[in-house]
CSV table of C-alpha atoms in Angstrom, one decimal:
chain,number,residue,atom,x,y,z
A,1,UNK,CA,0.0,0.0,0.0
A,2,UNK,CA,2.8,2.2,0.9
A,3,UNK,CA,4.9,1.4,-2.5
A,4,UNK,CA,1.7,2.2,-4.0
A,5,UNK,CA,1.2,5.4,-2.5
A,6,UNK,CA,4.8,6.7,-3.3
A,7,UNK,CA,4.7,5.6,-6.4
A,8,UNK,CA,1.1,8.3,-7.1
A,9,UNK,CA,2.7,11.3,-5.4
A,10,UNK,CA,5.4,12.4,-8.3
A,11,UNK,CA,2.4,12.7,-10.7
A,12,UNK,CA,0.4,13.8,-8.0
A,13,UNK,CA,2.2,16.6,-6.9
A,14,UNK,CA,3.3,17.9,-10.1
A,15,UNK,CA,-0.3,18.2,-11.5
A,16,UNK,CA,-1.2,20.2,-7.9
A,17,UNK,CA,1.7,22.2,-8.6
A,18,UNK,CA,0.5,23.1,-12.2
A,19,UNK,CA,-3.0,23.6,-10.3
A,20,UNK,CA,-1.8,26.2,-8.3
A,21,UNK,CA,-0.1,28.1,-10.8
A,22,UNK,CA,-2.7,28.6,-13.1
A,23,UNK,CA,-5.4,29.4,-10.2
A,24,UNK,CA,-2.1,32.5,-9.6
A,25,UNK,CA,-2.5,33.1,-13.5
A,26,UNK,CA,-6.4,33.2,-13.6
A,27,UNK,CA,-6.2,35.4,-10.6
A,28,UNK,CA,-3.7,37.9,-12.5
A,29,UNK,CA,-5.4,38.3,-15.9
A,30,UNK,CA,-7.4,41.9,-16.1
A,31,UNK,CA,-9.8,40.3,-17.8
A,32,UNK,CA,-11.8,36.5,-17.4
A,33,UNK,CA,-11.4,35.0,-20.8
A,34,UNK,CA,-9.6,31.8,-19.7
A,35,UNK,CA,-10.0,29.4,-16.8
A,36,UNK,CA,-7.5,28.0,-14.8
A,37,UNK,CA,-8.8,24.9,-16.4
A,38,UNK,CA,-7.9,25.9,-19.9
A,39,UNK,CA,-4.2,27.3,-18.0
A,40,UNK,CA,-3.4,24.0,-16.4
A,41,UNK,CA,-4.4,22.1,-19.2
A,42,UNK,CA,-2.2,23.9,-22.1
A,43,UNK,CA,0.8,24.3,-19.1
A,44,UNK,CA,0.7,20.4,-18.7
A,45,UNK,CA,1.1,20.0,-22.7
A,46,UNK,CA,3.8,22.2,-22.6
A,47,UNK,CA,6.0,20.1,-20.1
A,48,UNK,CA,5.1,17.0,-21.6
A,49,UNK,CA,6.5,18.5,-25.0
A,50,UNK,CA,9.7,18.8,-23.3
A,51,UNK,CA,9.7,16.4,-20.7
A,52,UNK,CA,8.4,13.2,-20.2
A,53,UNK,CA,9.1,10.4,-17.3
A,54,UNK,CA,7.5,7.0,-16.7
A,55,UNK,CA,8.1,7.9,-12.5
A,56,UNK,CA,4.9,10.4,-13.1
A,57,UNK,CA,2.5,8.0,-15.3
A,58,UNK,CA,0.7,6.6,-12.0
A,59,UNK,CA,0.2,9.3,-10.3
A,60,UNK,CA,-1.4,11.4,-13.7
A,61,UNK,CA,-4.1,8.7,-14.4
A,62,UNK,CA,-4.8,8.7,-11.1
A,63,UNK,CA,-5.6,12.5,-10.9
A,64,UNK,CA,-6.8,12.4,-14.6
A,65,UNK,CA,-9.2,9.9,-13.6
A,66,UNK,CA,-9.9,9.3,-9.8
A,67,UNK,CA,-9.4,12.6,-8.9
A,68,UNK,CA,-11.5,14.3,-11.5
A,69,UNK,CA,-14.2,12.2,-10.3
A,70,UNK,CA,-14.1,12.7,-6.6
A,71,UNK,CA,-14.0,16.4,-7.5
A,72,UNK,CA,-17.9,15.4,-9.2
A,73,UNK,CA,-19.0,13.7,-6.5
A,74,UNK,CA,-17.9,16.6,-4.3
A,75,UNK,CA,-19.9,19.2,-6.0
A,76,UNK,CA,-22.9,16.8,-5.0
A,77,UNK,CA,-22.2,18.7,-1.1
A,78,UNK,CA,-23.3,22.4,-2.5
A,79,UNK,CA,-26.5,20.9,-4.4
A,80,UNK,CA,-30.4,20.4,-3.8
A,81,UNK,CA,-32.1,16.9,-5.9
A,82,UNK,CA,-34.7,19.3,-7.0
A,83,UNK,CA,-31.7,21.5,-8.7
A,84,UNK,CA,-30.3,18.3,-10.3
A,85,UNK,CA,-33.8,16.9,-11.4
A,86,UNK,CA,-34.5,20.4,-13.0
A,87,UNK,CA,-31.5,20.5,-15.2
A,88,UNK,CA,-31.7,17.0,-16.3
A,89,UNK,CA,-35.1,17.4,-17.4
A,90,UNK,CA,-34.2,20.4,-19.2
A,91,UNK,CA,-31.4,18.4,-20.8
A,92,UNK,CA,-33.1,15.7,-21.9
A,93,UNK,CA,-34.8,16.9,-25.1
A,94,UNK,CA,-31.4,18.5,-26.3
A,95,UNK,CA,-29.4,15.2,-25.5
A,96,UNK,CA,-31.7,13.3,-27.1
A,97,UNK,CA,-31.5,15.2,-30.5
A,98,UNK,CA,-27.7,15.5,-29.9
A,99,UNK,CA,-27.2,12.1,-29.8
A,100,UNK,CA,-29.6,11.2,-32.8
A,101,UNK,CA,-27.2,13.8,-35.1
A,102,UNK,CA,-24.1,12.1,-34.0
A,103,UNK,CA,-25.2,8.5,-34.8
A,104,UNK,CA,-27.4,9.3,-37.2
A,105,UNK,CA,-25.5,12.1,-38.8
A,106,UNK,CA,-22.1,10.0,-37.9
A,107,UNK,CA,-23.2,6.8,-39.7
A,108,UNK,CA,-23.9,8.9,-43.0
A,109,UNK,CA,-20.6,10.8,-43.0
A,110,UNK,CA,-18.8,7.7,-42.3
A,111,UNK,CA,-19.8,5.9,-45.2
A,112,UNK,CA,-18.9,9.1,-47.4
A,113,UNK,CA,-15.9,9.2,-46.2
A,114,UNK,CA,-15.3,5.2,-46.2
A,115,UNK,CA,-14.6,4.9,-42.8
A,116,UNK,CA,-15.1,1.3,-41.5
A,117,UNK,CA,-17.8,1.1,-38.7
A,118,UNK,CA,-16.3,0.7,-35.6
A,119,UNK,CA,-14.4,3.9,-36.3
A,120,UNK,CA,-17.2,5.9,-37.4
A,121,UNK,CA,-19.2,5.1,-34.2
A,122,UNK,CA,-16.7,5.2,-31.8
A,123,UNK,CA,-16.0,8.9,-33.2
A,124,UNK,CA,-20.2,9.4,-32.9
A,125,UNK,CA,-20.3,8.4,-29.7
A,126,UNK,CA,-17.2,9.9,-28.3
A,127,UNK,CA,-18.7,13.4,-29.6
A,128,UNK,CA,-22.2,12.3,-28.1
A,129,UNK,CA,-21.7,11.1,-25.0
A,130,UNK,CA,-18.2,11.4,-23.3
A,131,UNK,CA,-15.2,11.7,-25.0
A,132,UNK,CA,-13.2,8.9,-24.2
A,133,UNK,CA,-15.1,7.1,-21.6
A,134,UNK,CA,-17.6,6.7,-24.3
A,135,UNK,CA,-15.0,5.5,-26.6
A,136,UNK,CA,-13.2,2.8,-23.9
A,137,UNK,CA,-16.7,1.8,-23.1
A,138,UNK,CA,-17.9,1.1,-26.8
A,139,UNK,CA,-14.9,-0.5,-27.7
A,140,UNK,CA,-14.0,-4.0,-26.5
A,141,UNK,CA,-17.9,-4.0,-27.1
A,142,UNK,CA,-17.6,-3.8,-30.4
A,143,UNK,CA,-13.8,-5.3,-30.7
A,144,UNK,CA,-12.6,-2.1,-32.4
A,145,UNK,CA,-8.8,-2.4,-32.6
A,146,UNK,CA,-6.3,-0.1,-31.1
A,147,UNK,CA,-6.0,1.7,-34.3
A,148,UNK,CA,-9.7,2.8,-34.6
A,149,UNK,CA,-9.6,3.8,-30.6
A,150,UNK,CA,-6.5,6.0,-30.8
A,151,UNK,CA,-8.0,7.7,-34.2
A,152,UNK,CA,-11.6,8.5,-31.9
A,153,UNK,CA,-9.8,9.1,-29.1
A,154,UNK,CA,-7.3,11.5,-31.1
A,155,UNK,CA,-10.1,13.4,-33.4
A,156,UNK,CA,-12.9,13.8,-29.8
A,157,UNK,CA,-9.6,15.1,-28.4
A,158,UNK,CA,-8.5,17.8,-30.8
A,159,UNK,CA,-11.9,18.9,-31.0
A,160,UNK,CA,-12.4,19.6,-27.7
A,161,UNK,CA,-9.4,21.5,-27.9
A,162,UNK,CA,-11.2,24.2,-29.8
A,163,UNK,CA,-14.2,24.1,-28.4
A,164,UNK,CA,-12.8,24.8,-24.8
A,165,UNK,CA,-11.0,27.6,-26.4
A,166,UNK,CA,-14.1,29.3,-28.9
A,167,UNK,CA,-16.9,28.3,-26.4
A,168,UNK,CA,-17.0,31.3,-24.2
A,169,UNK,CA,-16.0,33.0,-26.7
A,170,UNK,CA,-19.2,32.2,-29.0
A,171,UNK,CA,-21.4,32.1,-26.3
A,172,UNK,CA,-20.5,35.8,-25.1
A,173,UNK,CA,-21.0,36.8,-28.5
A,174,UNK,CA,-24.6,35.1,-28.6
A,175,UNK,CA,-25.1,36.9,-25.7
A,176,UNK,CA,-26.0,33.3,-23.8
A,177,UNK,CA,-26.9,33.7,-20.6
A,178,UNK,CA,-25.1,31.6,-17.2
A,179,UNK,CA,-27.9,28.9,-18.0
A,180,UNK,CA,-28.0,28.6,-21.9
A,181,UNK,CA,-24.1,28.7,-22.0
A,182,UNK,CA,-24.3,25.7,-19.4
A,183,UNK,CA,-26.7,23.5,-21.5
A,184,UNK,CA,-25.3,24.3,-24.5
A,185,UNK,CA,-21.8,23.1,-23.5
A,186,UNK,CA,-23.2,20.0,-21.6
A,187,UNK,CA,-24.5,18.7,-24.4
A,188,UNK,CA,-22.4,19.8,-27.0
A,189,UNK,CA,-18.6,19.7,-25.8
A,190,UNK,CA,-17.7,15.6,-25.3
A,191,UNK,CA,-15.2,15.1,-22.5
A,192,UNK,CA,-16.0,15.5,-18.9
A,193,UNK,CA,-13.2,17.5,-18.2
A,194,UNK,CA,-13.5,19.4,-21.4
A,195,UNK,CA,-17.1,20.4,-20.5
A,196,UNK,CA,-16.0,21.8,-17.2
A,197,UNK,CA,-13.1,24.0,-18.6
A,198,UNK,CA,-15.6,25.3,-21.5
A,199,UNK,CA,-18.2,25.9,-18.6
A,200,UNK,CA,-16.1,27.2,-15.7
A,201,UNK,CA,-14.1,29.8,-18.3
A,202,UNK,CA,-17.8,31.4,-19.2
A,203,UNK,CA,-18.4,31.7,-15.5
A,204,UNK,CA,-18.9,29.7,-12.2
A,205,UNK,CA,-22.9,29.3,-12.5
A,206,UNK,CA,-22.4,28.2,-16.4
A,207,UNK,CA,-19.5,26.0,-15.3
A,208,UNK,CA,-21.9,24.1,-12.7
A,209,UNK,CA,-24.6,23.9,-15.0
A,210,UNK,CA,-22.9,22.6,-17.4
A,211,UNK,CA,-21.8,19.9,-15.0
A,212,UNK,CA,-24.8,19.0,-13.9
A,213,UNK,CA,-25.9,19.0,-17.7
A,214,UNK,CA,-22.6,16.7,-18.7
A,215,UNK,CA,-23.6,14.1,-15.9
A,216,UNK,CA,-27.2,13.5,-17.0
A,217,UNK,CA,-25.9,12.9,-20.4
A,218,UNK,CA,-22.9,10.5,-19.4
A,219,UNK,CA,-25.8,8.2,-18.3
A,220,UNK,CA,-26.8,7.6,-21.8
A,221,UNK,CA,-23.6,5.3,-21.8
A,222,UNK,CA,-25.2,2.8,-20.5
A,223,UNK,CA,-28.1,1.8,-22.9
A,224,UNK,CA,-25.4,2.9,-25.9
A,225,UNK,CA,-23.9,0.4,-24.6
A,226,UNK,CA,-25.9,-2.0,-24.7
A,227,UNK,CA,-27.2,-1.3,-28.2
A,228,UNK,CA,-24.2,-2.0,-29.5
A,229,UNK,CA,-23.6,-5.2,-28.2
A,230,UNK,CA,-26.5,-6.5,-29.8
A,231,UNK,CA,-25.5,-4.8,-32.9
A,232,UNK,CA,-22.1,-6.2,-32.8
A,233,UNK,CA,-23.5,-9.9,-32.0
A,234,UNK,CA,-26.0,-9.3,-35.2
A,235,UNK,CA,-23.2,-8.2,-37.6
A,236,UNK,CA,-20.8,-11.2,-35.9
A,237,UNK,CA,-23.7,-14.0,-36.5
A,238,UNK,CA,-23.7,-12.2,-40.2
A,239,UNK,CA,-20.1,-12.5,-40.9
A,240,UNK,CA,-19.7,-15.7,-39.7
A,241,UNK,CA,-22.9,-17.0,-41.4
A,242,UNK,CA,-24.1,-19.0,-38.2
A,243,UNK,CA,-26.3,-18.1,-35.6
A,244,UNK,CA,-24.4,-17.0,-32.4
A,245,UNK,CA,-25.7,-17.9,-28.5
A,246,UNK,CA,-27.3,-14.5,-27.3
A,247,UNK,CA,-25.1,-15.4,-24.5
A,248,UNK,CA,-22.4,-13.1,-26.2
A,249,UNK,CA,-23.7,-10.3,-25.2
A,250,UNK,CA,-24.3,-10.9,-22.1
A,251,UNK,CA,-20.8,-12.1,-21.8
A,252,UNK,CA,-19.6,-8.9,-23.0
A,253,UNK,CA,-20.8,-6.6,-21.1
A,254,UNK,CA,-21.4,-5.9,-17.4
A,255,UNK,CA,-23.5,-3.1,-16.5
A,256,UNK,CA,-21.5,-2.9,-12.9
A,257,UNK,CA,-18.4,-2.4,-14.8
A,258,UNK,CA,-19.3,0.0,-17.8
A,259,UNK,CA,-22.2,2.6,-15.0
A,260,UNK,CA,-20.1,6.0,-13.3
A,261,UNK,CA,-20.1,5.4,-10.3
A,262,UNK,CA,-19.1,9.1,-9.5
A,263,UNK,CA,-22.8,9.8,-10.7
A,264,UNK,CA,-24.1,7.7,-8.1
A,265,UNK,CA,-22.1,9.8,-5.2
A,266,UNK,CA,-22.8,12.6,-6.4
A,267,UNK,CA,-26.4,11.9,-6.7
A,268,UNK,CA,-25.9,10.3,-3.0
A,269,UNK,CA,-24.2,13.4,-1.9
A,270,UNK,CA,-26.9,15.6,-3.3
A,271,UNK,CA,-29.5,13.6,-1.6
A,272,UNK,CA,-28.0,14.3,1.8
A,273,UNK,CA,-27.5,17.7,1.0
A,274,UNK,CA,-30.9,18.7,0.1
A,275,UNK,CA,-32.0,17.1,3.7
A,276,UNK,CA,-30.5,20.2,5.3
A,277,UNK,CA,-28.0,18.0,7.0
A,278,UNK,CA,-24.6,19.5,5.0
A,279,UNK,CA,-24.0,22.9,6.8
A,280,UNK,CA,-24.2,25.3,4.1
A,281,UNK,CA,-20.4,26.4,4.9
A,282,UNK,CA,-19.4,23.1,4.1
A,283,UNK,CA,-20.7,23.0,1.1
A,284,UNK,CA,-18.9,25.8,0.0
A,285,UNK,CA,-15.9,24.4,1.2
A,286,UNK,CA,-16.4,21.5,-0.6
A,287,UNK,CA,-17.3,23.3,-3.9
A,288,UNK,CA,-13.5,25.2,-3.6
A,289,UNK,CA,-12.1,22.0,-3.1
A,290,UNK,CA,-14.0,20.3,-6.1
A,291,UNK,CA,-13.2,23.0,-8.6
A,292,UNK,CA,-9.7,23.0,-7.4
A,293,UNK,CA,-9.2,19.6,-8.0
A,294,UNK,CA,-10.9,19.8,-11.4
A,295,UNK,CA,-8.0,22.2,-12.1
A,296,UNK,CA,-5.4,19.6,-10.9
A,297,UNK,CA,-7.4,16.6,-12.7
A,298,UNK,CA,-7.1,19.1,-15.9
A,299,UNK,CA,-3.7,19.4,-15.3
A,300,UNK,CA,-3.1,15.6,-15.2
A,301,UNK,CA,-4.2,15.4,-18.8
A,302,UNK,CA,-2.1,18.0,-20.5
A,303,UNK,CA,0.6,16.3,-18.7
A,304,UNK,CA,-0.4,13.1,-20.5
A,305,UNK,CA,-1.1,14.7,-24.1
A,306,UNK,CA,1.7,13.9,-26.9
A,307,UNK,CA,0.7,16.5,-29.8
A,308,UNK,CA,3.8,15.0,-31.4
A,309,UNK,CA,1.5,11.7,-31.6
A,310,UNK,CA,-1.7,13.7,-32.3
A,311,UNK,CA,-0.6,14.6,-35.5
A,312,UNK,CA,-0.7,10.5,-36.6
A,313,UNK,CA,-4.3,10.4,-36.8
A,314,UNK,CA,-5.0,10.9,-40.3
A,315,UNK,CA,-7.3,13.2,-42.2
A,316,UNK,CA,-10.8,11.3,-42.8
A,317,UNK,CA,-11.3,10.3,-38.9
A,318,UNK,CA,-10.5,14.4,-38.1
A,319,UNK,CA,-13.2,15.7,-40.7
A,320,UNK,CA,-16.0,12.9,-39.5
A,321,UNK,CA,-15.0,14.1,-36.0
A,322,UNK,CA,-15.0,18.1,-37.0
A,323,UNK,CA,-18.6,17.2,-39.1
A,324,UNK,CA,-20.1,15.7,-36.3
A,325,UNK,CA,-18.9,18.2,-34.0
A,326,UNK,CA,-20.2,21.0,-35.9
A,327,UNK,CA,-23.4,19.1,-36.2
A,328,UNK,CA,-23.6,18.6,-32.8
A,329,UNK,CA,-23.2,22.4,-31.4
A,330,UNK,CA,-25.4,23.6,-34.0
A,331,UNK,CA,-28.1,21.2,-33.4
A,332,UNK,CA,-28.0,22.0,-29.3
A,333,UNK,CA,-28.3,25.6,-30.0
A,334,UNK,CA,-31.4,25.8,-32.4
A,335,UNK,CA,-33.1,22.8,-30.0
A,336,UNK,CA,-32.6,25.7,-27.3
A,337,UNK,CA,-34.2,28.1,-29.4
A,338,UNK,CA,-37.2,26.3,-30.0
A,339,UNK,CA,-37.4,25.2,-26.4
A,340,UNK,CA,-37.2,28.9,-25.2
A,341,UNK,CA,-34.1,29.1,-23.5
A,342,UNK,CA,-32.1,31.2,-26.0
């Protein structure tokens, strides 16, 4: 346990480090146009450009990961149920046109562009849902190899790049308000951690509202999921010619092992908040604690980003990806129109 321990803190510490510095930097620019997220994040590719050891791998994907989703679950303590409820059934109807452009939309485009299917949907659901939990969730589903996951992965990536960067930027020129902006990047940015730079950069109520947005719609992993598995079996028994024992898909996935369990904390942690139980300066606290760590977690994965390797992705995978993105932001906003909140 010890070994263990020591062998997290180099990572660790460096990505705390990289956390404070840009909270300094935030603090210092005359203006709010960039987040200590979006700081951290680009100061973390920067070192890794230069300098890379194997002594800080643990401790990054632990941040990267664990930490970024303790920091949800803590966000649960400054939160009623009734607030959570309310956004996601605000979110719902723009999720669910979201998600029906990038698999819909993403199946079309993919064919245009001859991209074999495993490729094509693990881009579409990497845009839809989550980034790359979406992606490592999908794929030993669907037995994509590591060549399709690494082109996903790469073209959800670079896209959420920009859209941390031209996010707050758009939505101030919209002229989005704190709630708008957060349900408009909820839906429409892909990775967790990229949602909560986007949000947090336009401002702290966007930020948690696009949080609370994001973790309603990482739930739809679970019947993607699913769907696929049964697709996957279909197109095996087709392939093969024979019928195959609907066991498969049973066999391949688990719902214990593919459902967040950070969403059920945070829901847990919300629950016992809105009893009245969680003194309100703890919550507070407990928010500057999350938000900090968010900034560390951030940290973690510019520390882990090789844009040296980024560039080995291809060209078809990166237009289906910047298609489908497009798509995507679009679609959100003119849902929001029609729905009244724009």
């Amino acid at each position: 346990m010890s070994k263990k321990i020591l062998d997290l803190l180099p990572g660790l510490a460096l990505a705390v480090v990289i956390a404070i510095v840009a909270r300094f930097l935030e603090n210092m620019l005359p203006i709010h146009l960039i987040g200590a997220s979006v700081i951290a994040l680009f100061i973390g590719m920067l070192i890794n450009h230069y300098y890379k050891s194997d002594k800080l791998k643990p401790g990054l994907k632990f941040t990267s990961k664990k930490i970024l989703k303790f920091a949800i679950v803590l966000l649960g303590a400054s939160l009623s149920i009734k607030t959570v409820l309310t956004i996601g059934k605000l979110s719902l109807t723009v999720m669910i046109f979201t998600l029906l452009t990038c698999f819909g939309g993403g199946y079309i485009i993919g064919k245009l562009l001859k991209l074999n299917w495993k490729l094509s949907n693990l881009i579409s659901a990497g845009t839809g849902i989550c980034g790359g939990s979406a992606i490592a969730a999908i794929a030993p589903v669907i037995e994509a190899d590591d060549n399709d996951i690494a082109y996903a992965i790469s073209a959800t990536f670079l896209f959420d790049m920009a859209m941390i960067l031209l996010f707050p930027v758009m939505g101030r020129a919209l002229g989005l308000s704190d709630m708008a902006y957060g349900l408009w990047a909820g839906t429409a940015v892909n990775d967790t951690s990229s949602v909560v730079a986007a949000g947090f950069a336009f401002s702290e109520a966007a930020g948690d509202f696009a949080t609370m947005v994001k973790l309603t719609r990482t739930l739809s992993i679970v019947p993607v999921v699913l769907i696929f598995s049964v697709v996957s079996a279909k197109i095996k028994q087709s392939e093969a010619g024979e019928k195959q024992n609907s066991a498969y898909s049973r066999k391949k996935v688990k719902i214990s092992s593919i459902f967040p369990w950070f969403i059920l904390g945070f829901v847990a942690l919300t629950m016992v908040n809105s009893t009245g139980v969680i003194p309100n300066e703890f919550g507070l606290l407990a928010k500057d604690i999350s938000k900090f760590l968010m900034v560390a977690a951030l940290a973690a994965i510019g520390l882990n980003t090789d844009v040296t390797e980024m560039k080995k992705s291809g060209i078809a995978p990166m237009v289906h990806g910047f298609i489908i993105s497009a798509l995507v932001v679009i679609v959100a906003l003119v849902v929001e129109y029609f729905m009244g909140i724009i």
